Amino acid sequence: MCLSQVLVRWLLNEKGTSHISEALQNVVIIALMGFSNFGYGTGVISGAAPIMKDALNLSVLELTCIVTSTIIFAAVGAGFGGPLSDKYGRKRIILISGIISCIATIGCA
């Protein structure tokens, strides 16, 4: 059972009625998905690190810089996401970041 399922069961008592509002339940679930995505991204770079090291003939220092910059830029991007979502709307920012991600993926291919 994953953490989000445990939290949802905790938020609902035995009768199926909520201890807290539905909006707060949704916030908790969305936050958990965000944390899992960040963990997924860190796992991907960790799995790709040995392959990149061999394929690109990187030193340990160069590989460390690549992995560290990935995590730092993820944190910086998360810091900009909130204010941009407040100003332009969450859906628009998610759409734009998805488009940028697709373009970057095609560019890396």
PDB file of N, CA and C in Angstrom:
ATOM      1  N   MET A   1       0.851  -1.172   0.000  1.00  0.00           N
ATOM      2  CA  MET A   1       0.000   0.000   0.000  1.00  0.00           C
ATOM      3  C   MET A   1       0.898   1.237   0.000  1.00  0.00           C
ATOM      4  N   CYS A   2       0.635   2.150  -0.925  1.00  0.00           N
ATOM      5  CA  CYS A   2       1.480   3.341  -1.019  1.00  0.00           C
ATOM      6  C   CYS A   2       1.030   4.391  -0.009  1.00  0.00           C
ATOM      7  N   LEU A   3       1.873   5.392   0.186  1.00  0.00           N
ATOM      8  CA  LEU A   3       1.615   6.426   1.172  1.00  0.00           C
ATOM      9  C   LEU A   3       0.326   7.184   0.891  1.00  0.00           C
ATOM     10  N   SER A   4       0.035   7.442  -0.377  1.00  0.00           N
ATOM     11  CA  SER A   4      -1.187   8.190  -0.694  1.00  0.00           C
ATOM     12  C   SER A   4      -2.429   7.395  -0.308  1.00  0.00           C
ATOM     13  N   GLN A   5      -2.405   6.074  -0.502  1.00  0.00           N
ATOM     14  CA  GLN A   5      -3.546   5.261  -0.112  1.00  0.00           C
ATOM     15  C   GLN A   5      -3.717   5.258   1.402  1.00  0.00           C
ATOM     16  N   VAL A   6      -2.629   5.212   2.136  1.00  0.00           N
ATOM     17  CA  VAL A   6      -2.708   5.256   3.600  1.00  0.00           C
ATOM     18  C   VAL A   6      -3.312   6.575   4.049  1.00  0.00           C
ATOM     19  N   LEU A   7      -2.866   7.673   3.449  1.00  0.00           N
ATOM     20  CA  LEU A   7      -3.402   8.979   3.836  1.00  0.00           C
ATOM     21  C   LEU A   7      -4.875   9.123   3.494  1.00  0.00           C
ATOM     22  N   VAL A   8      -5.283   8.626   2.342  1.00  0.00           N
ATOM     23  CA  VAL A   8      -6.693   8.717   1.967  1.00  0.00           C
ATOM     24  C   VAL A   8      -7.543   7.910   2.942  1.00  0.00           C
ATOM     25  N   ARG A   9      -7.076   6.731   3.315  1.00  0.00           N
ATOM     26  CA  ARG A   9      -7.822   5.928   4.282  1.00  0.00           C
ATOM     27  C   ARG A   9      -7.859   6.601   5.647  1.00  0.00           C
ATOM     28  N   TRP A  10      -6.792   7.282   6.007  1.00  0.00           N
ATOM     29  CA  TRP A  10      -6.773   7.999   7.274  1.00  0.00           C
ATOM     30  C   TRP A  10      -7.733   9.176   7.240  1.00  0.00           C
ATOM     31  N   LEU A  11      -7.792   9.858   6.095  1.00  0.00           N
ATOM     32  CA  LEU A  11      -8.675  11.013   5.974  1.00  0.00           C
ATOM     33  C   LEU A  11     -10.148  10.617   6.041  1.00  0.00           C
ATOM     34  N   LEU A  12     -10.453   9.414   5.680  1.00  0.00           N
ATOM     35  CA  LEU A  12     -11.828   8.930   5.726  1.00  0.00           C
ATOM     36  C   LEU A  12     -11.978   7.985   6.913  1.00  0.00           C
ATOM     37  N   ASN A  13     -13.004   8.211   7.714  1.00  0.00           N
ATOM     38  CA  ASN A  13     -13.207   7.278   8.824  1.00  0.00           C
ATOM     39  C   ASN A  13     -13.981   6.060   8.352  1.00  0.00           C
ATOM     40  N   GLU A  14     -14.345   5.171   9.251  1.00  0.00           N
ATOM     41  CA  GLU A  14     -14.992   3.917   8.893  1.00  0.00           C
ATOM     42  C   GLU A  14     -16.320   4.119   8.164  1.00  0.00           C
ATOM     43  N   LYS A  15     -17.034   5.195   8.442  1.00  0.00           N
ATOM     44  CA  LYS A  15     -18.340   5.440   7.830  1.00  0.00           C
ATOM     45  C   LYS A  15     -18.219   6.063   6.442  1.00  0.00           C
ATOM     46  N   GLY A  16     -17.027   6.366   6.028  1.00  0.00           N
ATOM     47  CA  GLY A  16     -16.828   6.954   4.712  1.00  0.00           C
ATOM     48  C   GLY A  16     -16.989   8.466   4.694  1.00  0.00           C
ATOM     49  N   THR A  17     -17.169   9.076   5.861  1.00  0.00           N
ATOM     50  CA  THR A  17     -17.274  10.526   5.919  1.00  0.00           C
ATOM     51  C   THR A  17     -15.908  11.102   6.232  1.00  0.00           C
ATOM     52  N   SER A  18     -15.680  12.292   5.808  1.00  0.00           N
ATOM     53  CA  SER A  18     -14.362  12.882   5.880  1.00  0.00           C
ATOM     54  C   SER A  18     -14.130  13.585   7.207  1.00  0.00           C
ATOM     55  N   HIS A  19     -12.894  13.474   7.716  1.00  0.00           N
ATOM     56  CA  HIS A  19     -12.481  14.249   8.884  1.00  0.00           C
ATOM     57  C   HIS A  19     -12.192  15.694   8.486  1.00  0.00           C
ATOM     58  N   ILE A  20     -11.781  15.871   7.254  1.00  0.00           N
ATOM     59  CA  ILE A  20     -11.448  17.202   6.766  1.00  0.00           C
ATOM     60  C   ILE A  20     -12.139  17.419   5.423  1.00  0.00           C
ATOM     61  N   SER A  21     -12.045  18.622   4.910  1.00  0.00           N
ATOM     62  CA  SER A  21     -12.760  18.968   3.684  1.00  0.00           C
ATOM     63  C   SER A  21     -12.208  18.212   2.473  1.00  0.00           C
ATOM     64  N   GLU A  22     -13.031  18.092   1.459  1.00  0.00           N
ATOM     65  CA  GLU A  22     -12.620  17.411   0.234  1.00  0.00           C
ATOM     66  C   GLU A  22     -11.498  18.175  -0.464  1.00  0.00           C
ATOM     67  N   ALA A  23     -11.543  19.501  -0.377  1.00  0.00           N
ATOM     68  CA  ALA A  23     -10.494  20.306  -1.010  1.00  0.00           C
ATOM     69  C   ALA A  23      -9.135  20.005  -0.392  1.00  0.00           C
ATOM     70  N   LEU A  24      -9.090  19.868   0.925  1.00  0.00           N
ATOM     71  CA  LEU A  24      -7.822  19.572   1.585  1.00  0.00           C
ATOM     72  C   LEU A  24      -7.358  18.160   1.256  1.00  0.00           C
ATOM     73  N   GLN A  25      -8.290  17.224   1.120  1.00  0.00           N
ATOM     74  CA  GLN A  25      -7.926  15.874   0.699  1.00  0.00           C
ATOM     75  C   GLN A  25      -7.269  15.910  -0.681  1.00  0.00           C
ATOM     76  N   ASN A  26      -7.843  16.687  -1.586  1.00  0.00           N
ATOM     77  CA  ASN A  26      -7.276  16.802  -2.935  1.00  0.00           C
ATOM     78  C   ASN A  26      -5.886  17.421  -2.897  1.00  0.00           C
ATOM     79  N   VAL A  27      -5.689  18.418  -2.057  1.00  0.00           N
ATOM     80  CA  VAL A  27      -4.379  19.057  -1.932  1.00  0.00           C
ATOM     81  C   VAL A  27      -3.349  18.047  -1.447  1.00  0.00           C
ATOM     82  N   VAL A  28      -3.723  17.234  -0.459  1.00  0.00           N
ATOM     83  CA  VAL A  28      -2.805  16.236   0.070  1.00  0.00           C
ATOM     84  C   VAL A  28      -2.428  15.227  -1.013  1.00  0.00           C
ATOM     85  N   ILE A  29      -3.407  14.755  -1.764  1.00  0.00           N
ATOM     86  CA  ILE A  29      -3.148  13.762  -2.800  1.00  0.00           C
ATOM     87  C   ILE A  29      -2.267  14.349  -3.906  1.00  0.00           C
ATOM     88  N   ILE A  30      -2.556  15.573  -4.324  1.00  0.00           N
ATOM     89  CA  ILE A  30      -1.752  16.217  -5.371  1.00  0.00           C
ATOM     90  C   ILE A  30      -0.321  16.460  -4.878  1.00  0.00           C
ATOM     91  N   ALA A  31      -0.177  16.861  -3.617  1.00  0.00           N
ATOM     92  CA  ALA A  31       1.167  17.068  -3.066  1.00  0.00           C
ATOM     93  C   ALA A  31       1.943  15.765  -3.033  1.00  0.00           C
ATOM     94  N   LEU A  32       1.280  14.675  -2.684  1.00  0.00           N
ATOM     95  CA  LEU A  32       1.956  13.379  -2.678  1.00  0.00           C
ATOM     96  C   LEU A  32       2.392  12.972  -4.076  1.00  0.00           C
ATOM     97  N   MET A  33       1.555  13.269  -5.068  1.00  0.00           N
ATOM     98  CA  MET A  33       1.946  12.951  -6.443  1.00  0.00           C
ATOM     99  C   MET A  33       3.152  13.783  -6.858  1.00  0.00           C
ATOM    100  N   GLY A  34       3.185  15.044  -6.436  1.00  0.00           N
ATOM    101  CA  GLY A  34       4.335  15.880  -6.745  1.00  0.00           C
ATOM    102  C   GLY A  34       5.615  15.355  -6.118  1.00  0.00           C
ATOM    103  N   PHE A  35       5.528  14.924  -4.854  1.00  0.00           N
ATOM    104  CA  PHE A  35       6.699  14.353  -4.196  1.00  0.00           C
ATOM    105  C   PHE A  35       7.151  13.087  -4.897  1.00  0.00           C
ATOM    106  N   SER A  36       6.190  12.261  -5.334  1.00  0.00           N
ATOM    107  CA  SER A  36       6.585  11.031  -6.016  1.00  0.00           C
ATOM    108  C   SER A  36       7.233  11.345  -7.362  1.00  0.00           C
ATOM    109  N   ASN A  37       6.763  12.393  -8.047  1.00  0.00           N
ATOM    110  CA  ASN A  37       7.402  12.780  -9.313  1.00  0.00           C
ATOM    111  C   ASN A  37       8.825  13.255  -9.090  1.00  0.00           C
ATOM    112  N   PHE A  38       9.045  14.015  -8.015  1.00  0.00           N
ATOM    113  CA  PHE A  38      10.398  14.476  -7.744  1.00  0.00           C
ATOM    114  C   PHE A  38      11.298  13.287  -7.445  1.00  0.00           C
ATOM    115  N   GLY A  39      10.780  12.334  -6.685  1.00  0.00           N
ATOM    116  CA  GLY A  39      11.545  11.122  -6.398  1.00  0.00           C
ATOM    117  C   GLY A  39      11.810  10.316  -7.654  1.00  0.00           C
ATOM    118  N   TYR A  40      10.834  10.277  -8.548  1.00  0.00           N
ATOM    119  CA  TYR A  40      11.005   9.557  -9.817  1.00  0.00           C
ATOM    120  C   TYR A  40      12.115  10.202 -10.636  1.00  0.00           C
ATOM    121  N   GLY A  41      12.110  11.512 -10.719  1.00  0.00           N
ATOM    122  CA  GLY A  41      13.143  12.223 -11.474  1.00  0.00           C
ATOM    123  C   GLY A  41      14.526  11.991 -10.904  1.00  0.00           C
ATOM    124  N   THR A  42      14.628  11.970  -9.578  1.00  0.00           N
ATOM    125  CA  THR A  42      15.914  11.693  -8.946  1.00  0.00           C
ATOM    126  C   THR A  42      16.346  10.258  -9.222  1.00  0.00           C
ATOM    127  N   GLY A  43      15.378   9.348  -9.230  1.00  0.00           N
ATOM    128  CA  GLY A  43      15.694   7.955  -9.545  1.00  0.00           C
ATOM    129  C   GLY A  43      16.153   7.776 -10.976  1.00  0.00           C
ATOM    130  N   VAL A  44      15.548   8.530 -11.884  1.00  0.00           N
ATOM    131  CA  VAL A  44      15.933   8.433 -13.296  1.00  0.00           C
ATOM    132  C   VAL A  44      17.360   8.908 -13.494  1.00  0.00           C
ATOM    133  N   ILE A  45      17.712  10.043 -12.899  1.00  0.00           N
ATOM    134  CA  ILE A  45      19.076  10.540 -13.082  1.00  0.00           C
ATOM    135  C   ILE A  45      20.081   9.612 -12.398  1.00  0.00           C
ATOM    136  N   SER A  46      19.669   8.992 -11.286  1.00  0.00           N
ATOM    137  CA  SER A  46      20.567   8.048 -10.620  1.00  0.00           C
ATOM    138  C   SER A  46      20.782   6.796 -11.462  1.00  0.00           C
ATOM    139  N   GLY A  47      19.722   6.348 -12.129  1.00  0.00           N
ATOM    140  CA  GLY A  47      19.866   5.185 -12.998  1.00  0.00           C
ATOM    141  C   GLY A  47      20.625   5.489 -14.268  1.00  0.00           C
ATOM    142  N   ALA A  48      20.509   6.711 -14.747  1.00  0.00           N
ATOM    143  CA  ALA A  48      21.183   7.093 -15.991  1.00  0.00           C
ATOM    144  C   ALA A  48      22.645   7.468 -15.768  1.00  0.00           C
ATOM    145  N   ALA A  49      23.020   7.756 -14.534  1.00  0.00           N
ATOM    146  CA  ALA A  49      24.378   8.230 -14.258  1.00  0.00           C
ATOM    147  C   ALA A  49      25.464   7.257 -14.711  1.00  0.00           C
ATOM    148  N   PRO A  50      25.381   5.966 -14.378  1.00  0.00           N
ATOM    149  CA  PRO A  50      26.454   5.069 -14.837  1.00  0.00           C
ATOM    150  C   PRO A  50      26.530   4.964 -16.360  1.00  0.00           C
ATOM    151  N   ILE A  51      25.374   4.993 -17.011  1.00  0.00           N
ATOM    152  CA  ILE A  51      25.352   4.908 -18.479  1.00  0.00           C
ATOM    153  C   ILE A  51      25.974   6.160 -19.082  1.00  0.00           C
ATOM    154  N   MET A  52      25.619   7.337 -18.536  1.00  0.00           N
ATOM    155  CA  MET A  52      26.193   8.595 -19.038  1.00  0.00           C
ATOM    156  C   MET A  52      27.698   8.635 -18.813  1.00  0.00           C
ATOM    157  N   LYS A  53      28.122   8.133 -17.646  1.00  0.00           N
ATOM    158  CA  LYS A  53      29.559   8.146 -17.335  1.00  0.00           C
ATOM    159  C   LYS A  53      30.340   7.339 -18.355  1.00  0.00           C
ATOM    160  N   ASP A  54      29.834   6.163 -18.693  1.00  0.00           N
ATOM    161  CA  ASP A  54      30.538   5.313 -19.657  1.00  0.00           C
ATOM    162  C   ASP A  54      30.426   5.852 -21.080  1.00  0.00           C
ATOM    163  N   ALA A  55      29.214   6.260 -21.482  1.00  0.00           N
ATOM    164  CA  ALA A  55      28.987   6.692 -22.861  1.00  0.00           C
ATOM    165  C   ALA A  55      29.695   8.006 -23.186  1.00  0.00           C
ATOM    166  N   LEU A  56      29.751   8.911 -22.227  1.00  0.00           N
ATOM    167  CA  LEU A  56      30.346  10.222 -22.467  1.00  0.00           C
ATOM    168  C   LEU A  56      31.766  10.339 -21.917  1.00  0.00           C
ATOM    169  N   ASN A  57      32.273   9.239 -21.313  1.00  0.00           N
ATOM    170  CA  ASN A  57      33.619   9.222 -20.749  1.00  0.00           C
ATOM    171  C   ASN A  57      33.809  10.368 -19.750  1.00  0.00           C
ATOM    172  N   LEU A  58      32.888  10.445 -18.777  1.00  0.00           N
ATOM    173  CA  LEU A  58      32.909  11.524 -17.790  1.00  0.00           C
ATOM    174  C   LEU A  58      33.736  11.139 -16.576  1.00  0.00           C
ATOM    175  N   SER A  59      34.363  12.137 -15.985  1.00  0.00           N
ATOM    176  CA  SER A  59      35.037  11.908 -14.705  1.00  0.00           C
ATOM    177  C   SER A  59      33.976  11.927 -13.598  1.00  0.00           C
ATOM    178  N   VAL A  60      34.392  11.521 -12.415  1.00  0.00           N
ATOM    179  CA  VAL A  60      33.460  11.516 -11.279  1.00  0.00           C
ATOM    180  C   VAL A  60      32.996  12.943 -10.983  1.00  0.00           C
ATOM    181  N   LEU A  61      33.884  13.911 -11.072  1.00  0.00           N
ATOM    182  CA  LEU A  61      33.535  15.312 -10.820  1.00  0.00           C
ATOM    183  C   LEU A  61      32.519  15.816 -11.842  1.00  0.00           C
ATOM    184  N   GLU A  62      32.734  15.509 -13.105  1.00  0.00           N
ATOM    185  CA  GLU A  62      31.790  15.939 -14.148  1.00  0.00           C
ATOM    186  C   GLU A  62      30.412  15.310 -13.948  1.00  0.00           C
ATOM    187  N   LEU A  63      30.377  14.040 -13.624  1.00  0.00           N
ATOM    188  CA  LEU A  63      29.112  13.356 -13.384  1.00  0.00           C
ATOM    189  C   LEU A  63      28.406  13.931 -12.159  1.00  0.00           C
ATOM    190  N   THR A  64      29.173  14.231 -11.119  1.00  0.00           N
ATOM    191  CA  THR A  64      28.603  14.841  -9.920  1.00  0.00           C
ATOM    192  C   THR A  64      27.985  16.191 -10.235  1.00  0.00           C
ATOM    193  N   CYS A  65      28.656  16.979 -11.059  1.00  0.00           N
ATOM    194  CA  CYS A  65      28.113  18.292 -11.452  1.00  0.00           C
ATOM    195  C   CYS A  65      26.809  18.135 -12.226  1.00  0.00           C
ATOM    196  N   ILE A  66      26.720  17.160 -13.097  1.00  0.00           N
ATOM    197  CA  ILE A  66      25.502  16.936 -13.880  1.00  0.00           C
ATOM    198  C   ILE A  66      24.343  16.536 -12.968  1.00  0.00           C
ATOM    199  N   VAL A  67      24.581  15.583 -12.084  1.00  0.00           N
ATOM    200  CA  VAL A  67      23.517  15.113 -11.185  1.00  0.00           C
ATOM    201  C   VAL A  67      23.093  16.220 -10.233  1.00  0.00           C
ATOM    202  N   THR A  68      24.050  16.942  -9.681  1.00  0.00           N
ATOM    203  CA  THR A  68      23.733  18.030  -8.755  1.00  0.00           C
ATOM    204  C   THR A  68      22.965  19.141  -9.445  1.00  0.00           C
ATOM    205  N   SER A  69      23.357  19.497 -10.655  1.00  0.00           N
ATOM    206  CA  SER A  69      22.650  20.565 -11.359  1.00  0.00           C
ATOM    207  C   SER A  69      21.220  20.155 -11.697  1.00  0.00           C
ATOM    208  N   THR A  70      21.002  18.878 -11.971  1.00  0.00           N
ATOM    209  CA  THR A  70      19.647  18.403 -12.230  1.00  0.00           C
ATOM    210  C   THR A  70      18.760  18.617 -11.021  1.00  0.00           C
ATOM    211  N   ILE A  71      19.258  18.255  -9.846  1.00  0.00           N
ATOM    212  CA  ILE A  71      18.474  18.412  -8.622  1.00  0.00           C
ATOM    213  C   ILE A  71      18.293  19.881  -8.271  1.00  0.00           C
ATOM    214  N   ILE A  72      19.324  20.691  -8.437  1.00  0.00           N
ATOM    215  CA  ILE A  72      19.224  22.122  -8.126  1.00  0.00           C
ATOM    216  C   ILE A  72      18.210  22.799  -9.046  1.00  0.00           C
ATOM    217  N   PHE A  73      18.275  22.507 -10.356  1.00  0.00           N
ATOM    218  CA  PHE A  73      17.337  23.145 -11.274  1.00  0.00           C
ATOM    219  C   PHE A  73      15.904  22.660 -11.064  1.00  0.00           C
ATOM    220  N   ALA A  74      15.742  21.435 -10.584  1.00  0.00           N
ATOM    221  CA  ALA A  74      14.398  20.968 -10.235  1.00  0.00           C
ATOM    222  C   ALA A  74      13.847  21.782  -9.071  1.00  0.00           C
ATOM    223  N   ALA A  75      14.686  22.069  -8.088  1.00  0.00           N
ATOM    224  CA  ALA A  75      14.253  22.875  -6.942  1.00  0.00           C
ATOM    225  C   ALA A  75      13.967  24.317  -7.356  1.00  0.00           C
ATOM    226  N   VAL A  76      14.816  24.874  -8.218  1.00  0.00           N
ATOM    227  CA  VAL A  76      14.598  26.242  -8.700  1.00  0.00           C
ATOM    228  C   VAL A  76      13.296  26.322  -9.502  1.00  0.00           C
ATOM    229  N   GLY A  77      13.075  25.333 -10.364  1.00  0.00           N
ATOM    230  CA  GLY A  77      11.839  25.301 -11.138  1.00  0.00           C
ATOM    231  C   GLY A  77      10.613  25.204 -10.259  1.00  0.00           C
ATOM    232  N   ALA A  78      10.706  24.414  -9.199  1.00  0.00           N
ATOM    233  CA  ALA A  78       9.586  24.307  -8.266  1.00  0.00           C
ATOM    234  C   ALA A  78       9.344  25.638  -7.558  1.00  0.00           C
ATOM    235  N   GLY A  79      10.402  26.378  -7.283  1.00  0.00           N
ATOM    236  CA  GLY A  79      10.255  27.686  -6.648  1.00  0.00           C
ATOM    237  C   GLY A  79       9.568  28.705  -7.534  1.00  0.00           C
ATOM    238  N   PHE A  80       9.752  28.594  -8.843  1.00  0.00           N
ATOM    239  CA  PHE A  80       9.089  29.506  -9.774  1.00  0.00           C
ATOM    240  C   PHE A  80       7.664  29.076 -10.093  1.00  0.00           C
ATOM    241  N   GLY A  81       7.379  27.799  -9.938  1.00  0.00           N
ATOM    242  CA  GLY A  81       6.065  27.273 -10.311  1.00  0.00           C
ATOM    243  C   GLY A  81       4.914  27.893  -9.557  1.00  0.00           C
ATOM    244  N   GLY A  82       5.070  28.088  -8.261  1.00  0.00           N
ATOM    245  CA  GLY A  82       3.989  28.654  -7.447  1.00  0.00           C
ATOM    246  C   GLY A  82       3.609  30.067  -7.848  1.00  0.00           C
ATOM    247  N   PRO A  83       4.561  30.989  -7.869  1.00  0.00           N
ATOM    248  CA  PRO A  83       4.225  32.361  -8.262  1.00  0.00           C
ATOM    249  C   PRO A  83       3.695  32.467  -9.695  1.00  0.00           C
ATOM    250  N   LEU A  84       4.263  31.689 -10.617  1.00  0.00           N
ATOM    251  CA  LEU A  84       3.759  31.720 -11.992  1.00  0.00           C
ATOM    252  C   LEU A  84       2.334  31.183 -12.067  1.00  0.00           C
ATOM    253  N   SER A  85       2.044  30.147 -11.293  1.00  0.00           N
ATOM    254  CA  SER A  85       0.687  29.602 -11.266  1.00  0.00           C
ATOM    255  C   SER A  85      -0.291  30.597 -10.668  1.00  0.00           C
ATOM    256  N   ASP A  86       0.148  31.330  -9.667  1.00  0.00           N
ATOM    257  CA  ASP A  86      -0.713  32.359  -9.085  1.00  0.00           C
ATOM    258  C   ASP A  86      -1.024  33.455 -10.096  1.00  0.00           C
ATOM    259  N   LYS A  87      -0.035  33.811 -10.900  1.00  0.00           N
ATOM    260  CA  LYS A  87      -0.213  34.914 -11.839  1.00  0.00           C
ATOM    261  C   LYS A  87      -0.961  34.505 -13.105  1.00  0.00           C
ATOM    262  N   TYR A  88      -0.612  33.334 -13.675  1.00  0.00           N
ATOM    263  CA  TYR A  88      -1.159  32.945 -14.974  1.00  0.00           C
ATOM    264  C   TYR A  88      -2.141  31.783 -14.927  1.00  0.00           C
ATOM    265  N   GLY A  89      -2.244  31.121 -13.788  1.00  0.00           N
ATOM    266  CA  GLY A  89      -3.147  29.983 -13.670  1.00  0.00           C
ATOM    267  C   GLY A  89      -2.401  28.669 -13.757  1.00  0.00           C
ATOM    268  N   ARG A  90      -2.817  27.726 -12.928  1.00  0.00           N
ATOM    269  CA  ARG A  90      -2.136  26.439 -12.818  1.00  0.00           C
ATOM    270  C   ARG A  90      -2.172  25.643 -14.114  1.00  0.00           C
ATOM    271  N   LYS A  91      -3.332  25.589 -14.755  1.00  0.00           N
ATOM    272  CA  LYS A  91      -3.465  24.775 -15.970  1.00  0.00           C
ATOM    273  C   LYS A  91      -2.572  25.286 -17.095  1.00  0.00           C
ATOM    274  N   ARG A  92      -2.504  26.588 -17.236  1.00  0.00           N
ATOM    275  CA  ARG A  92      -1.672  27.163 -18.293  1.00  0.00           C
ATOM    276  C   ARG A  92      -0.191  26.861 -18.052  1.00  0.00           C
ATOM    277  N   ILE A  93       0.249  26.961 -16.802  1.00  0.00           N
ATOM    278  CA  ILE A  93       1.647  26.698 -16.479  1.00  0.00           C
ATOM    279  C   ILE A  93       1.979  25.218 -16.689  1.00  0.00           C
ATOM    280  N   ILE A  94       1.054  24.332 -16.308  1.00  0.00           N
ATOM    281  CA  ILE A  94       1.290  22.898 -16.531  1.00  0.00           C
ATOM    282  C   ILE A  94       1.370  22.605 -18.021  1.00  0.00           C
ATOM    283  N   LEU A  95       0.499  23.216 -18.816  1.00  0.00           N
ATOM    284  CA  LEU A  95       0.522  23.012 -20.265  1.00  0.00           C
ATOM    285  C   LEU A  95       1.838  23.505 -20.862  1.00  0.00           C
ATOM    286  N   ILE A  96       2.269  24.692 -20.468  1.00  0.00           N
ATOM    287  CA  ILE A  96       3.510  25.256 -20.996  1.00  0.00           C
ATOM    288  C   ILE A  96       4.712  24.409 -20.586  1.00  0.00           C
ATOM    289  N   SER A  97       4.741  23.966 -19.331  1.00  0.00           N
ATOM    290  CA  SER A  97       5.875  23.141 -18.896  1.00  0.00           C
ATOM    291  C   SER A  97       5.868  21.783 -19.598  1.00  0.00           C
ATOM    292  N   GLY A  98       4.694  21.245 -19.902  1.00  0.00           N
ATOM    293  CA  GLY A  98       4.620  20.003 -20.664  1.00  0.00           C
ATOM    294  C   GLY A  98       5.146  20.174 -22.071  1.00  0.00           C
ATOM    295  N   ILE A  99       4.806  21.303 -22.703  1.00  0.00           N
ATOM    296  CA  ILE A  99       5.294  21.583 -24.055  1.00  0.00           C
ATOM    297  C   ILE A  99       6.813  21.743 -24.046  1.00  0.00           C
ATOM    298  N   ILE A 100       7.326  22.474 -23.065  1.00  0.00           N
ATOM    299  CA  ILE A 100       8.780  22.648 -22.961  1.00  0.00           C
ATOM    300  C   ILE A 100       9.460  21.303 -22.754  1.00  0.00           C
ATOM    301  N   SER A 101       8.857  20.446 -21.924  1.00  0.00           N
ATOM    302  CA  SER A 101       9.430  19.127 -21.679  1.00  0.00           C
ATOM    303  C   SER A 101       9.453  18.280 -22.948  1.00  0.00           C
ATOM    304  N   CYS A 102       8.372  18.344 -23.741  1.00  0.00           N
ATOM    305  CA  CYS A 102       8.332  17.591 -24.998  1.00  0.00           C
ATOM    306  C   CYS A 102       9.401  18.097 -25.974  1.00  0.00           C
ATOM    307  N   ILE A 103       9.519  19.395 -26.084  1.00  0.00           N
ATOM    308  CA  ILE A 103      10.521  19.983 -26.980  1.00  0.00           C
ATOM    309  C   ILE A 103      11.933  19.579 -26.537  1.00  0.00           C
ATOM    310  N   ALA A 104      12.183  19.638 -25.233  1.00  0.00           N
ATOM    311  CA  ALA A 104      13.503  19.272 -24.709  1.00  0.00           C
ATOM    312  C   ALA A 104      13.792  17.789 -24.950  1.00  0.00           C
ATOM    313  N   THR A 105      12.765  16.948 -24.793  1.00  0.00           N
ATOM    314  CA  THR A 105      12.952  15.521 -25.028  1.00  0.00           C
ATOM    315  C   THR A 105      13.292  15.252 -26.490  1.00  0.00           C
ATOM    316  N   ILE A 106      12.578  15.908 -27.391  1.00  0.00           N
ATOM    317  CA  ILE A 106      12.874  15.748 -28.822  1.00  0.00           C
ATOM    318  C   ILE A 106      14.274  16.273 -29.150  1.00  0.00           C
ATOM    319  N   GLY A 107      14.638  17.383 -28.522  1.00  0.00           N
ATOM    320  CA  GLY A 107      15.973  17.948 -28.740  1.00  0.00           C
ATOM    321  C   GLY A 107      17.083  17.041 -28.249  1.00  0.00           C
ATOM    322  N   CYS A 108      16.825  16.289 -27.196  1.00  0.00           N
ATOM    323  CA  CYS A 108      17.846  15.380 -26.650  1.00  0.00           C
ATOM    324  C   CYS A 108      17.937  14.072 -27.435  1.00  0.00           C
ATOM    325  N   ALA A 109      16.911  13.765 -28.217  1.00  0.00           N
ATOM    326  CA  ALA A 109      16.880  12.469 -28.915  1.00  0.00           C
ATOM    327  C   ALA A 109      17.855  12.397 -30.061  1.00  0.00           C
TER     328      ALA A 109
END
